[in-house]
XYZ file of C-alpha atoms in Angstrom:
631
model
C -79.837 25.498 86.459
C -81.012 22.587 87.955
C -83.798 22.190 85.116
C -81.605 22.984 82.687
C -79.687 20.475 83.409
C -82.577 17.846 83.260
C -83.520 18.773 80.475
C -80.763 18.094 78.736
C -80.251 14.840 80.150
C -84.017 13.740 79.011
C -82.566 15.246 75.656
C -79.203 13.537 75.340
C -81.644 9.658 76.528
C -84.454 10.091 73.024
C -80.991 11.655 70.529
C -79.274 8.938 69.871
C -82.351 6.727 68.240
C -83.903 10.395 66.415
C -80.274 11.294 65.416
C -79.847 7.909 64.300
C -83.117 8.117 61.536
C -81.926 11.358 60.713
C -77.869 10.199 59.591
C -79.989 7.414 57.408
C -82.909 10.293 55.769
C -80.112 12.661 55.693
C -77.683 10.837 53.777
C -80.912 9.301 51.283
C -80.760 12.670 49.905
C -77.383 13.007 48.515
C -78.757 12.450 45.299
C -78.581 10.360 42.378
C -75.421 12.524 41.015
C -72.972 11.188 42.831
C -70.858 8.639 41.751
C -70.187 5.852 43.915
C -65.873 5.333 45.610
C -62.935 4.159 44.190
C -62.729 -0.115 45.173
C -58.920 0.558 45.450
C -56.286 2.456 47.235
C -54.110 2.354 44.328
C -55.067 6.425 42.505
C -52.827 8.649 44.989
C -55.442 10.593 44.401
C -55.148 13.661 47.063
C -57.323 16.634 47.429
C -55.327 19.731 46.851
C -55.357 20.952 50.959
C -56.817 18.596 52.252
C -53.659 17.248 54.106
C -52.760 14.822 56.334
C -54.646 13.393 58.602
C -52.213 12.250 60.795
C -50.738 15.368 61.157
C -51.162 17.150 65.172
C -54.989 18.303 65.196
C -55.863 16.780 62.037
C -59.167 15.654 62.029
C -57.687 11.510 62.272
C -58.740 9.384 65.650
C -54.976 10.154 67.255
C -56.245 12.021 69.428
C -56.322 15.215 68.028
C -59.460 17.471 68.450
C -60.298 20.318 65.315
C -60.765 23.307 68.349
C -58.263 22.313 70.566
C -61.163 21.674 73.448
C -62.098 24.935 73.010
C -65.137 26.781 74.994
C -67.962 25.845 73.828
C -72.275 27.178 73.491
C -74.181 24.234 75.320
C -77.189 26.275 74.494
C -80.085 23.094 73.023
C -82.987 24.024 70.567
C -86.706 24.408 71.693
C -87.796 20.845 73.079
C -90.673 21.382 70.122
C -89.782 21.550 66.839
C -89.932 23.871 63.564
C -91.939 21.151 62.293
C -95.150 18.285 63.384
C -94.014 16.609 66.885
C -92.794 13.173 66.815
C -92.597 13.218 62.760
C -88.882 11.700 61.977
C -86.700 14.107 59.717
C -86.543 13.491 56.004
C -84.771 15.167 53.269
C -82.993 18.296 53.886
C -86.004 20.936 53.904
C -85.844 24.162 51.203
C -85.683 26.815 53.408
C -87.608 28.629 54.619
C -88.930 32.257 55.987
C -91.044 31.863 58.595
C -90.580 29.498 61.420
C -89.223 29.158 65.194
C -86.328 31.862 66.017
C -83.953 28.804 66.593
C -84.369 27.459 63.453
C -82.982 31.270 61.195
C -80.169 30.523 59.545
C -78.485 33.509 58.220
C -78.287 33.857 54.769
C -74.582 34.294 53.738
C -74.468 31.037 56.535
C -76.374 28.924 55.478
C -75.307 29.093 52.094
C -71.943 28.575 53.107
C -72.791 24.903 55.044
C -74.724 24.004 51.095
C -71.894 24.530 48.964
C -69.674 23.356 50.918
C -71.749 20.044 50.777
C -72.383 19.852 47.343
C -68.832 20.524 46.706
C -68.149 18.069 48.773
C -70.780 15.030 47.844
C -68.766 15.626 44.288
C -65.891 15.214 45.751
C -66.317 12.807 48.309
C -69.661 11.344 48.087
C -69.078 8.463 49.949
C -68.801 10.916 52.967
C -72.616 10.999 52.337
C -71.863 15.020 55.067
C -74.687 16.989 54.986
C -75.258 20.381 55.641
C -77.053 19.795 58.996
C -74.231 18.559 60.704
C -72.282 21.836 59.315
C -74.841 24.408 60.955
C -74.943 22.089 64.182
C -71.750 22.415 64.520
C -71.642 26.200 63.325
C -73.832 26.315 65.508
C -71.932 25.081 68.830
C -68.430 26.587 67.993
C -69.564 30.414 67.484
C -73.816 31.010 67.099
C -73.238 30.779 63.148
C -70.727 33.659 63.266
C -72.168 35.791 65.848
C -75.973 35.417 64.186
C -74.183 36.456 60.546
C -72.474 38.698 61.560
C -70.182 38.655 58.102
C -70.128 40.994 54.866
C -70.791 40.025 51.226
C -67.913 38.116 50.488
C -68.452 35.521 54.227
C -65.895 37.245 56.150
C -66.926 37.993 59.629
C -67.529 41.732 60.173
C -65.032 41.244 62.813
C -62.312 39.188 63.686
C -64.094 35.815 66.003
C -61.296 34.308 68.270
C -60.885 31.978 70.884
C -59.415 32.532 74.595
C -55.400 31.401 74.744
C -55.204 28.272 74.789
C -52.862 28.160 77.972
C -53.817 24.485 79.949
C -56.085 26.661 82.534
C -59.202 25.229 82.387
C -58.663 24.700 77.978
C -56.079 22.662 76.752
C -52.430 23.854 76.988
C -51.205 24.748 72.692
C -48.179 26.870 72.656
C -47.662 29.835 69.744
C -47.798 28.090 65.730
C -48.804 30.666 64.075
C -46.626 33.211 65.321
C -49.422 34.879 65.758
C -50.510 35.160 61.938
C -53.655 34.443 62.524
C -55.414 34.710 65.647
C -52.596 38.278 67.095
C -51.351 36.090 69.815
C -47.660 34.860 69.510
C -47.747 32.736 73.629
C -50.490 30.427 72.639
C -52.793 29.139 69.629
C -57.147 30.421 69.656
C -59.770 28.991 68.378
C -60.489 30.907 65.359
C -62.839 31.359 63.138
C -66.775 30.534 62.010
C -65.992 27.572 62.795
C -63.045 27.333 65.764
C -60.441 26.073 63.919
C -56.900 26.024 66.029
C -54.153 27.754 64.009
C -52.722 24.243 63.094
C -55.339 22.334 61.863
C -56.551 24.936 59.896
C -52.480 24.978 58.474
C -53.695 21.333 57.380
C -57.333 21.790 56.039
C -57.705 25.587 54.975
C -59.729 26.201 51.839
C -60.088 28.973 49.657
C -64.522 27.866 48.931
C -65.139 31.109 47.583
C -62.615 31.452 44.677
C -60.818 35.148 46.456
C -57.662 33.693 46.712
C -56.522 33.567 50.377
C -57.134 30.915 52.764
C -59.065 32.412 55.314
C -61.161 30.486 58.963
C -62.410 34.030 59.307
C -64.832 33.386 56.425
C -67.997 30.776 56.867
C -67.145 30.024 52.365
C -63.446 29.027 53.577
C -64.022 27.601 57.147
C -67.485 25.422 56.386
C -65.360 23.597 53.306
C -62.560 23.007 55.400
C -64.997 21.511 58.315
C -66.343 19.795 56.056
C -63.565 18.061 54.814
C -61.819 17.789 58.359
C -65.026 16.087 59.219
C -64.667 13.443 56.636
C -61.021 12.164 56.523
C -59.879 8.205 57.148
C -62.718 7.832 53.814
C -65.612 7.918 57.374
C -69.047 7.029 55.994
C -72.091 9.832 58.167
C -73.992 7.995 57.317
C -73.103 5.592 59.486
C -73.469 6.281 63.173
C -70.380 4.958 64.281
C -68.159 7.824 61.966
C -70.572 10.273 63.012
C -69.474 10.215 65.924
C -66.383 9.938 65.896
C -66.324 12.550 63.110
C -68.371 14.938 65.852
C -65.769 14.115 68.308
C -62.778 15.187 66.877
C -64.009 17.876 66.293
C -64.072 19.139 70.402
C -63.607 15.520 72.475
C -65.925 15.946 74.861
C -69.480 14.130 75.355
C -71.314 16.956 75.676
C -70.108 18.343 73.036
C -70.790 15.242 71.147
C -74.739 15.571 72.746
C -75.368 18.921 71.725
C -74.370 18.937 68.304
C -76.450 16.175 67.736
C -79.215 17.183 68.870
C -78.349 20.521 66.345
C -78.450 18.788 63.677
C -81.617 16.576 64.206
C -83.156 19.617 65.164
C -82.137 21.547 61.413
C -82.834 18.246 60.073
C -86.935 19.351 60.254
C -86.635 21.577 59.237
C -85.514 25.830 58.715
C -85.215 29.184 57.597
C -82.809 31.798 56.449
C -82.495 35.034 58.277
C -81.209 38.631 57.037
C -77.400 38.297 58.268
C -76.785 39.956 60.971
C -79.971 39.430 62.804
C -79.352 35.362 63.599
C -80.358 34.378 67.292
C -76.748 34.296 69.806
C -76.877 31.655 72.021
C -75.994 32.421 75.834
C -74.347 29.151 77.912
C -70.923 28.698 77.271
C -69.283 25.211 78.917
C -66.258 28.215 79.897
C -68.973 29.508 82.295
C -66.334 31.681 84.675
C -64.764 30.504 87.399
C -64.446 32.307 90.766
C -61.990 35.233 90.072
C -61.718 34.416 86.472
C -63.167 36.458 84.246
C -64.954 35.322 81.087
C -63.955 35.705 77.889
C -65.763 36.406 74.564
C -65.312 35.119 71.440
C -65.529 38.182 69.276
C -63.919 40.323 71.801
C -64.022 43.559 69.647
C -67.718 43.180 68.127
C -70.821 45.156 69.425
C -73.296 42.163 69.445
C -70.519 39.627 70.605
C -72.626 35.569 70.474
C -71.248 36.097 74.324
C -74.328 38.692 75.119
C -77.807 37.576 74.384
C -79.474 39.089 71.662
C -81.018 42.158 71.892
C -84.872 42.040 72.735
C -87.055 43.672 69.980
C -89.577 46.229 70.259
C -92.564 45.002 71.464
C -95.465 46.473 68.904
C -96.749 49.936 69.267
C -100.078 49.117 71.140
C -98.089 47.350 73.842
C -95.839 50.772 74.378
C -97.730 53.766 76.399
C -98.839 56.058 75.097
C -96.341 59.431 75.544
C -97.433 61.833 78.024
C -98.751 65.343 76.175
C -96.295 68.390 75.736
C -96.868 71.782 75.347
C -95.347 73.361 72.347
C -94.722 76.792 74.359
C -92.410 75.340 76.474
C -91.009 72.108 74.620
C -87.673 72.992 71.862
C -88.812 71.506 68.656
C -86.895 68.049 68.614
C -84.254 67.590 65.383
C -86.603 64.961 63.354
C -84.687 61.649 63.124
C -82.515 60.341 59.599
C -84.877 57.593 58.470
C -83.172 54.151 58.802
C -81.300 52.851 55.730
C -82.301 49.249 54.839
C -79.642 47.108 53.939
C -78.256 46.409 51.066
C -79.078 43.271 49.138
C -75.939 41.416 47.188
C -78.036 39.532 44.652
C -75.211 37.296 44.799
C -76.590 35.579 47.527
C -79.659 34.586 49.033
C -81.799 36.685 51.402
C -84.767 36.567 52.742
C -87.094 35.425 50.094
C -84.696 34.267 46.982
C -83.946 30.570 46.814
C -80.989 29.358 47.535
C -77.798 29.485 45.639
C -77.402 27.337 43.051
C -73.925 24.561 44.013
C -70.958 25.959 41.827
C -71.174 22.320 40.406
C -74.146 22.666 39.590
C -73.874 25.527 37.282
C -71.088 24.623 34.929
C -71.587 23.795 31.431
C -67.645 23.576 30.829
C -64.378 23.051 31.604
C -62.337 24.968 28.997
C -59.015 23.775 29.124
C -55.209 25.724 28.953
C -53.771 26.727 26.397
C -49.889 26.884 28.055
C -47.995 23.675 26.295
C -46.564 20.986 28.907
C -44.060 19.971 28.693
C -40.633 19.334 29.965
C -37.532 17.271 30.185
C -37.489 13.252 31.752
C -36.572 14.062 36.237
C -37.447 17.799 35.960
C -40.590 19.862 36.655
C -42.970 21.167 34.224
C -43.093 24.860 33.785
C -46.440 25.214 33.317
C -48.899 24.209 35.474
C -51.891 22.329 33.947
C -55.302 24.345 33.969
C -58.969 24.537 33.174
C -61.418 27.277 33.615
C -65.512 26.369 34.439
C -67.177 28.337 32.808
C -71.443 28.269 33.033
C -73.893 28.386 29.686
C -73.305 31.865 29.335
C -69.466 31.395 29.212
C -69.384 33.700 32.336
C -66.294 32.173 34.903
C -67.536 30.020 37.952
C -65.775 29.815 41.271
C -66.076 27.226 44.044
C -66.311 24.580 41.485
C -64.424 21.093 42.369
C -62.346 19.748 39.860
C -60.467 16.426 38.778
C -57.339 15.943 37.607
C -56.406 12.282 36.333
C -52.947 11.443 34.406
C -53.155 8.127 32.671
C -50.799 5.096 33.316
C -48.757 4.974 30.026
C -46.989 7.751 31.824
C -44.407 8.409 35.304
C -45.591 12.005 35.745
C -46.843 12.565 38.933
C -48.394 15.499 40.887
C -47.216 16.103 44.394
C -46.565 12.604 46.684
C -46.398 10.753 44.154
C -50.553 11.281 43.221
C -51.738 10.134 39.858
C -55.288 12.069 40.870
C -55.672 15.560 42.143
C -58.968 17.863 43.130
C -59.018 21.110 43.212
C -61.251 24.368 43.043
C -61.464 26.922 40.993
C -60.411 30.251 41.889
C -62.860 33.752 41.381
C -62.194 33.237 37.752
C -62.990 29.944 37.245
C -59.542 28.838 37.155
C -58.574 25.487 38.369
C -54.612 25.097 38.184
C -53.433 21.592 40.032
C -50.889 21.947 41.641
C -46.964 21.631 39.959
C -46.649 17.847 37.975
C -43.434 16.118 37.649
C -41.738 13.874 34.670
C -40.126 10.818 35.517
C -37.696 8.821 33.402
C -40.221 7.453 30.331
C -39.440 10.012 27.204
C -43.759 10.415 25.870
C -46.860 11.747 25.245
C -49.663 12.111 26.965
C -53.248 13.342 28.191
C -54.355 15.339 31.356
C -58.220 14.281 31.601
C -60.102 17.148 33.767
C -63.499 16.726 35.402
C -66.391 17.700 37.690
C -66.346 15.177 40.099
C -70.185 13.968 39.985
C -71.125 15.215 36.680
C -70.813 12.474 34.848
C -72.258 14.044 31.850
C -70.482 16.509 31.675
C -68.010 16.302 29.056
C -63.822 16.453 30.578
C -61.067 19.010 28.820
C -58.608 17.192 27.878
C -55.010 18.648 28.444
C -52.138 17.149 25.897
C -48.362 17.032 28.007
C -45.330 16.077 26.165
C -42.388 14.885 27.973
C -38.582 14.956 26.441
C -35.650 13.086 26.821
C -32.544 15.836 28.170
C -29.833 16.897 25.698
C -26.381 17.623 25.046
C -25.273 19.329 21.741
C -21.359 19.120 23.443
C -19.798 16.391 24.830
C -15.784 16.636 26.092
C -13.020 15.106 27.342
C -11.851 15.825 30.405
C -8.139 15.385 29.780
C -6.018 14.781 27.093
C -3.609 11.552 28.084
C -3.504 8.981 24.997
C -5.136 5.484 26.044
C -2.422 2.440 25.646
C -3.097 -0.470 26.674
C -1.811 -4.206 25.987
C -4.379 -6.838 25.342
C -6.583 -8.149 27.768
C -5.349 -5.031 29.967
C -7.324 -2.001 31.991
C -7.466 0.970 30.634
C -7.382 3.832 32.674
C -11.353 5.604 33.074
C -12.658 8.617 31.059
C -14.227 11.768 31.364
C -16.055 13.221 29.705
C -18.463 16.306 30.374
C -21.570 17.481 28.833
C -23.073 20.518 27.777
C -26.512 22.429 26.023
C -26.720 25.845 24.899
C -22.300 26.189 26.639
C -24.386 25.329 30.429
C -23.781 21.965 32.088
C -26.694 19.395 31.363
C -27.065 17.379 33.902
C -29.486 13.469 33.693
C -28.289 13.301 29.661
C -27.993 10.314 28.625
C -25.100 9.209 26.528
C -24.868 6.125 24.535
C -21.095 4.783 24.242
C -19.872 2.464 21.102
C -16.434 1.037 20.986
C -15.686 1.113 16.872
C -13.342 0.043 14.219
C -12.353 3.823 12.988
C -13.592 7.274 13.627
C -14.987 7.376 10.554
C -17.031 4.640 11.499
C -20.418 4.582 14.613
C -20.681 0.823 13.878
C -19.862 -1.329 16.992
C -16.395 -3.186 16.885
C -16.141 -7.153 16.545
C -11.903 -7.270 18.039
C -11.916 -3.672 19.663
C -11.383 -3.256 23.522
C -14.554 -3.496 25.498
C -16.861 -2.770 28.929
C -16.381 -6.421 30.116
C -18.149 -8.814 29.434
C -22.129 -10.320 29.596
C -23.530 -13.158 31.257
C -22.698 -15.676 28.979
C -18.846 -14.522 29.080
C -19.542 -12.210 25.341
C -18.113 -8.401 25.189
C -19.763 -5.643 25.733
C -18.823 -3.510 23.353
C -21.517 -0.723 23.642
C -22.868 0.620 27.048
C -25.822 3.244 28.234
C -24.085 6.464 30.538
C -25.950 9.071 32.473
C -24.480 12.210 33.581
C -24.156 13.627 36.759
C -26.131 16.438 38.729
C -22.394 18.478 37.403
C -23.330 17.282 33.626
C -19.872 14.689 33.958
C -19.780 10.972 33.219
C -16.861 8.707 33.981
C -16.259 5.535 31.806
C -14.643 2.917 33.642
C -13.688 -0.856 33.144
C -12.391 -0.386 29.819
C -10.475 -3.002 28.802
C -8.248 -3.901 25.641
C -9.622 -6.390 23.494
C -6.570 -9.279 21.375
C -6.456 -8.005 18.994
C -3.571 -5.544 18.424
C -4.602 -1.768 16.646
C -6.572 1.504 16.807
C -9.782 1.264 17.940
C -12.428 4.614 18.691
C -14.122 4.721 21.824
C -17.783 6.903 20.027
C -19.683 8.906 22.247
C -22.839 10.153 21.396
C -26.152 11.928 23.214
C -29.227 13.543 22.030
C -29.498 16.659 21.001
C -25.939 15.720 18.600
C -22.927 16.607 21.663
C -21.168 13.703 20.465
C -16.841 12.520 21.200
C -14.222 10.318 20.166
C -11.751 8.749 21.953
C -8.929 6.699 20.407
C -7.830 3.580 22.518
C -4.515 2.107 21.469
C -3.935 -1.896 21.555
C -0.654 -3.024 22.338
C 0.639 -6.022 20.758
C 2.139 -7.684 24.399
C 6.699 -8.214 24.229
C 8.522 -11.001 23.078
C 11.561 -12.503 24.611
C 14.716 -11.974 22.637
C 17.035 -15.205 21.623
C 19.769 -15.230 24.488
C 24.044 -14.799 22.837
C 25.863 -17.920 23.222
C 28.599 -17.746 26.143
C 32.677 -17.919 23.838
C 33.820 -19.245 26.511
C 31.678 -22.567 26.988
C 32.746 -25.511 25.199
C 30.135 -26.201 22.047
C 28.749 -29.225 22.102
C 29.002 -31.993 19.209
C 25.708 -33.139 16.908
C 25.413 -36.398 17.526
C 23.214 -36.544 14.392
C 25.046 -36.922 11.874
C 24.321 -34.064 8.653
C 23.093 -36.213 5.147
C 25.934 -33.668 3.388
C 28.527 -34.917 5.763
C 31.056 -37.485 4.268
C 31.364 -41.056 6.143
C 35.401 -40.608 6.199
C 34.623 -36.780 7.409
C 32.096 -37.824 9.921
C 33.667 -37.588 13.213
C 32.036 -40.498 14.660
C 33.512 -42.153 11.570
C 36.832 -41.139 12.469
C 36.914 -42.036 16.436
C 35.957 -45.269 15.354
C 38.934 -47.734 16.391
C 37.012 -50.118 13.063
C 35.663 -47.627 10.649
C 39.125 -48.294 8.382
C 38.790 -51.993 8.026
C 35.962 -53.597 7.067
C 34.976 -57.239 8.191
C 36.346 -59.053 4.568
C 39.799 -57.452 4.867
């Protein structure tokens, strides 16, 4: 053990500089098809299934980890690299079919790593994820899916489960999936080839093989989820600091970091495929049992669990002792042994001596737009999803293709979480379906563009969408009380109900206008108003909207200064109309007072023109009225 510990120290002391060179070289090999990242964060781009980096165990730097810091294999690669010693790693090597056993990666597992690299290179080129990093983590977490014990679809033959995270030597994580993934309703366990805990898989799980399921026990799904997790938070894995943060976010252990970096460097120098199920199994684990505590195998029911070393290969025949001669007379004839059936090869995936599968992103020849008519009314969700089908040059569907859907700036429609751009993966039928699209308040037609990231020469598929206004074919006043008010007085509120095809119609825009008569739809110049604008002018046209119950209330109506009969005209898109009579009355006048007969009449001091001087009261009252000065 001391010698092994010393070897680890030697490896750890030198790996930093070598891994830094490996990171730069591998990042430089990402290819000319990569597209630059956006220069801002305004696109609202959301990778479907990527989840939120701020969620528990969500891939950020908030203290969570993908595995819940569960046990891992501590075996280190051989001191002798698979290629020429002392030569720094270069671009990813084309897998070969011979080489050191430690450098062998099961064919399906290797294909899953390389498919994940290609998919993430297309959707997030700035991350610079190399498949060798996934291989390093896969080696340490599960011994490359228990030596490649997977079926033709990439699913493990027996579930790979870590020990219960009960706080007894491990992290304490109470059950989060009701045992759905790990069969444990008390505590969580790490799952599958990349050892995700259920709460992390719920956020980052992917369907990378297009079978319609997000399965942590499937190496394709798990590898792509791991890649997206490592790239979280805008990390650039070509930068050593970001690479270290990414690995530590997977398992918070400096020994884990050193171990993964060593395997990353080792695979960067060269790797080759081996048949599924024949990969070299690691032995040393970080959870070596303490006294009194039994060890917990990663794959309890697997006969070739990675917790036990691989069976040694039979020695050449010349090294085996010759069988003793037997007496045919006394020895019963032995039953002939049944011939061993060779493993059935799956032509759809790489095997020994075959080239690695071409990534789906490179196999797709075009995107076929879906035929569904995309329509919705303002403020509602589109009934049909935007979808395209990825096909190859022969017209066959291509699964596992990253497709990006982009909304134009002219619409206020949005994908979930207010996103204007989403990226999804095509399923087994080659269909990539965007999440539900919700219309805004702007009624207009627009075009959704679907592209394959990293394939700028591939024509975009265009999908037409239309947002229509909400309609009502009937408007009815609630109540029939006559509406009358004196000039300048306020009317009672008016309640109106809208319906479309007999059903209540919420969210309908209704225009209210004061007119001079039921036969006119022109705005009145003298009738009631909805108040006055900032300049003091009467407002006689107003736009209202029905509520969730399909009703609206016309409030604040004020009678004008001219008595007469007027009409409140209400109209809605779809033909709904209502006419409500409004009456303006003049204020009542005060009648003249009746004289009191008991009061003495008041004399009029001013004579009228029809009164003669002889009968004038003033003349009779004057003592000198009858005498002239000359008399």
